[in-house]
Amino acid sequence: MLNWITLLGLTAALLTTISSFPQAIKIIKTKKTEDISLLMYIILTIGVFLWLVYGIIIKDIPIISANVITFGIVVSILSLKIRYK
Amino acid sequence: MLNWITLLGLTAALLTTISSFPQAIKIIKTKKTEDISLLMYIILTIGVFLWLVYGIIIKDIPIISANVITFGIVVSILSLKIRYK
């Protein structure tokens, strides 16, 4: 059953998952990435990828779902950062 | 016992936790945050805070530890973003 504690965890997961989305939009609009740390997005991409592998191995749908979305956004930001260096 | 799957999850957690650190260092050095999305760090701060509350409620040490560190870094970046707008 979905109690308020699970709902709190799901809200937390949703927010941290979608948080990078406005950054991707901002870069697409401005084509500027100078102030963004390349190292942050390299570490984050590897980290999210490992979360995804971990989720697949332990067959955890919330971990898989959250990290598939985050991986897509984070890889986009990393590509844009390299492109608009 | 610490098997390779747990170790994979811990590595993933460590990387996503420390990933924002280079961004904070970069801002402190350059004092520039123009290309960084304010909305991203507002959403991320709330999300990480909710993860922390969730971790405290379910008494999960890995969730609490990871999110205490992330919260500190993310709040720092948010403050720097507001300061060097």
CSV table of C-alpha atoms in Angstrom, one decimal:
chain,number,residue,atom,x,y,z
A,1,MET,CA,0.0,0.0,0.0
A,2,LEU,CA,1.1,3.5,-0.8
A,3,ASN,CA,1.5,5.3,2.6
A,4,TRP,CA,2.8,8.8,3.1
A,5,ILE,CA,6.4,7.7,3.7
A,6,THR,CA,6.5,5.9,0.4
A,7,LEU,CA,4.9,9.0,-1.2
A,8,LEU,CA,7.6,11.2,0.4
A,9,GLY,CA,10.3,8.9,-1.1
A,10,LEU,CA,8.7,8.9,-4.5
A,11,THR,CA,8.4,12.7,-4.4
A,12,ALA,CA,12.1,13.0,-3.5
A,13,ALA,CA,13.0,10.6,-6.4
A,14,LEU,CA,10.8,12.5,-8.8
A,15,LEU,CA,12.4,15.9,-7.9
A,16,THR,CA,16.0,14.7,-8.1
A,17,THR,CA,15.2,12.9,-11.3
A,18,ILE,CA,13.7,15.9,-13.1
A,19,SER,CA,16.0,18.5,-11.6
A,20,SER,CA,18.6,18.5,-14.5
A,21,PHE,CA,15.8,19.1,-17.1
A,22,PRO,CA,15.8,22.9,-16.7
A,23,GLN,CA,19.6,22.9,-17.1
A,24,ALA,CA,19.3,21.1,-20.5
A,25,ILE,CA,16.6,23.5,-21.7
A,26,LYS,CA,18.7,26.5,-20.6
A,27,ILE,CA,21.7,25.2,-22.6
A,28,ILE,CA,19.6,24.5,-25.7
A,29,LYS,CA,18.2,28.1,-25.5
A,30,THR,CA,21.5,30.0,-24.8
A,31,LYS,CA,24.1,27.6,-26.4
A,32,LYS,CA,26.3,28.6,-23.5
A,33,THR,CA,28.0,26.1,-21.1
A,34,GLU,CA,31.1,28.0,-19.9
A,35,ASP,CA,30.2,28.1,-16.2
A,36,ILE,CA,29.1,24.5,-16.1
A,37,SER,CA,31.6,22.0,-14.7
A,38,LEU,CA,32.6,19.3,-17.3
A,39,LEU,CA,34.0,17.1,-14.5
A,40,MET,CA,30.6,17.2,-12.7
A,41,TYR,CA,28.8,15.8,-15.7
A,42,ILE,CA,31.4,13.2,-16.4
A,43,ILE,CA,31.2,11.9,-12.8
A,44,LEU,CA,27.4,12.1,-12.8
A,45,THR,CA,27.1,10.2,-16.1
A,46,ILE,CA,29.2,7.4,-14.8
A,47,GLY,CA,27.4,7.4,-11.4
A,48,VAL,CA,23.9,7.4,-13.0
A,49,PHE,CA,25.0,4.6,-15.4
A,50,LEU,CA,26.2,2.5,-12.5
A,51,TRP,CA,22.9,3.1,-10.7
A,52,LEU,CA,21.1,1.9,-13.8
A,53,VAL,CA,23.2,-1.3,-14.0
A,54,TYR,CA,22.6,-1.8,-10.2
A,55,GLY,CA,18.8,-1.4,-10.7
A,56,ILE,CA,18.8,-3.8,-13.6
A,57,ILE,CA,20.8,-6.4,-11.5
A,58,ILE,CA,18.6,-6.2,-8.4
A,59,LYS,CA,15.5,-5.8,-10.7
A,60,ASP,CA,14.3,-2.6,-8.9
A,61,ILE,CA,11.8,-0.8,-11.1
A,62,PRO,CA,11.9,2.6,-9.3
A,63,ILE,CA,15.8,2.7,-9.5
A,64,ILE,CA,15.7,1.6,-13.2
A,65,SER,CA,12.9,4.2,-14.1
A,66,ALA,CA,14.5,7.1,-12.3
A,67,ASN,CA,18.0,6.5,-13.6
A,68,VAL,CA,16.9,5.8,-17.3
A,69,ILE,CA,15.4,9.3,-17.3
A,70,THR,CA,18.3,10.9,-15.4
A,71,PHE,CA,20.8,9.2,-17.7
A,72,GLY,CA,19.1,10.6,-20.8
A,73,ILE,CA,19.1,14.2,-19.4
A,74,VAL,CA,22.7,14.0,-18.0
A,75,VAL,CA,24.1,12.5,-21.2
A,76,SER,CA,22.4,15.3,-23.2
A,77,ILE,CA,23.9,18.0,-20.9
A,78,LEU,CA,27.4,16.3,-21.2
A,79,SER,CA,27.1,16.3,-25.0
A,80,LEU,CA,26.0,19.9,-25.1
A,81,LYS,CA,28.8,20.9,-22.8
A,82,ILE,CA,31.3,19.2,-25.1
A,83,ARG,CA,29.7,20.7,-28.2
A,84,TYR,CA,29.4,24.3,-26.9
A,85,LYS,CA,32.7,24.3,-25.1
B,1,MET,CA,28.4,-9.4,3.7
B,2,LEU,CA,29.7,-6.9,1.1
B,3,ASN,CA,29.3,-8.6,-2.3
B,4,TRP,CA,30.1,-7.1,-5.7
B,5,ILE,CA,26.4,-6.0,-6.3
B,6,THR,CA,26.4,-4.0,-3.0
B,7,LEU,CA,29.8,-2.6,-3.9
B,8,LEU,CA,28.4,-1.5,-7.3
B,9,GLY,CA,25.5,0.3,-5.6
B,10,LEU,CA,27.8,2.0,-3.1
B,11,THR,CA,30.1,3.1,-6.0
B,12,ALA,CA,27.1,4.5,-7.8
B,13,ALA,CA,26.0,6.3,-4.7
B,14,LEU,CA,29.5,7.7,-4.0
B,15,LEU,CA,29.8,9.1,-7.6
B,16,THR,CA,26.4,10.7,-7.7
B,17,THR,CA,27.0,12.2,-4.2
B,18,ILE,CA,30.4,13.8,-5.0
B,19,SER,CA,29.5,14.8,-8.6
B,20,SER,CA,28.4,18.4,-7.7
B,21,PHE,CA,31.6,19.0,-5.8
B,22,PRO,CA,33.7,20.1,-8.9
B,23,GLN,CA,30.8,22.5,-9.8
B,24,ALA,CA,31.0,24.2,-6.4
B,25,ILE,CA,34.8,24.5,-6.7
B,26,LYS,CA,34.5,26.0,-10.2
B,27,ILE,CA,32.1,28.7,-9.1
B,28,ILE,CA,34.3,29.6,-6.1
B,29,LYS,CA,37.3,30.0,-8.5
B,30,THR,CA,35.5,31.9,-11.3
B,31,LYS,CA,32.7,33.6,-9.4
B,32,LYS,CA,30.6,33.0,-12.5
B,33,THR,CA,27.2,31.2,-12.5
B,34,GLU,CA,25.4,32.7,-15.5
B,35,ASP,CA,25.1,29.5,-17.5
B,36,ILE,CA,23.9,27.5,-14.5
B,37,SER,CA,20.2,26.9,-14.1
B,38,LEU,CA,18.7,28.4,-10.9
B,39,LEU,CA,15.6,26.3,-11.3
B,40,MET,CA,17.7,23.1,-11.4
B,41,TYR,CA,19.3,23.9,-8.0
B,42,ILE,CA,16.0,24.9,-6.4
B,43,ILE,CA,14.4,21.6,-7.5
B,44,LEU,CA,17.5,19.6,-6.5
B,45,THR,CA,17.7,21.3,-3.1
B,46,ILE,CA,14.1,20.4,-2.3
B,47,GLY,CA,14.5,16.9,-3.7
B,48,VAL,CA,17.7,16.2,-1.7
B,49,PHE,CA,16.1,17.6,1.4
B,50,LEU,CA,13.1,15.3,1.0
B,51,TRP,CA,15.5,12.3,0.5
B,52,LEU,CA,17.2,13.3,3.8
B,53,VAL,CA,13.8,13.4,5.6
B,54,TYR,CA,12.9,10.1,4.0
B,55,GLY,CA,16.2,8.5,5.1
B,56,ILE,CA,15.7,9.8,8.7
B,57,ILE,CA,12.2,8.4,8.9
B,58,ILE,CA,13.0,5.0,7.5
B,59,LYS,CA,16.4,5.1,9.5
B,60,ASP,CA,18.5,4.3,6.5
B,61,ILE,CA,22.1,5.2,7.1
B,62,PRO,CA,23.3,5.1,3.4
B,63,ILE,CA,20.4,7.4,2.3
B,64,ILE,CA,21.1,9.8,5.2
B,65,SER,CA,24.9,9.9,4.7
B,66,ALA,CA,24.7,10.4,0.9
B,67,ASN,CA,22.0,13.1,1.2
B,68,VAL,CA,23.6,15.0,4.0
B,69,ILE,CA,26.8,15.5,1.9
B,70,THR,CA,24.8,16.2,-1.3
B,71,PHE,CA,22.6,18.7,0.6
B,72,GLY,CA,25.6,20.6,1.8
B,73,ILE,CA,27.1,20.8,-1.7
B,74,VAL,CA,23.8,21.7,-3.5
B,75,VAL,CA,22.9,24.4,-1.0
B,76,SER,CA,26.3,25.9,-1.4
B,77,ILE,CA,25.9,26.0,-5.2
B,78,LEU,CA,22.4,27.5,-4.9
B,79,SER,CA,23.7,30.2,-2.5
B,80,LEU,CA,26.6,30.9,-4.9
B,81,LYS,CA,24.2,31.1,-7.8
B,82,ILE,CA,22.0,33.6,-6.0
B,83,ARG,CA,25.1,35.6,-4.8
B,84,TYR,CA,26.9,35.8,-8.2
B,85,LYS,CA,23.7,36.2,-10.3
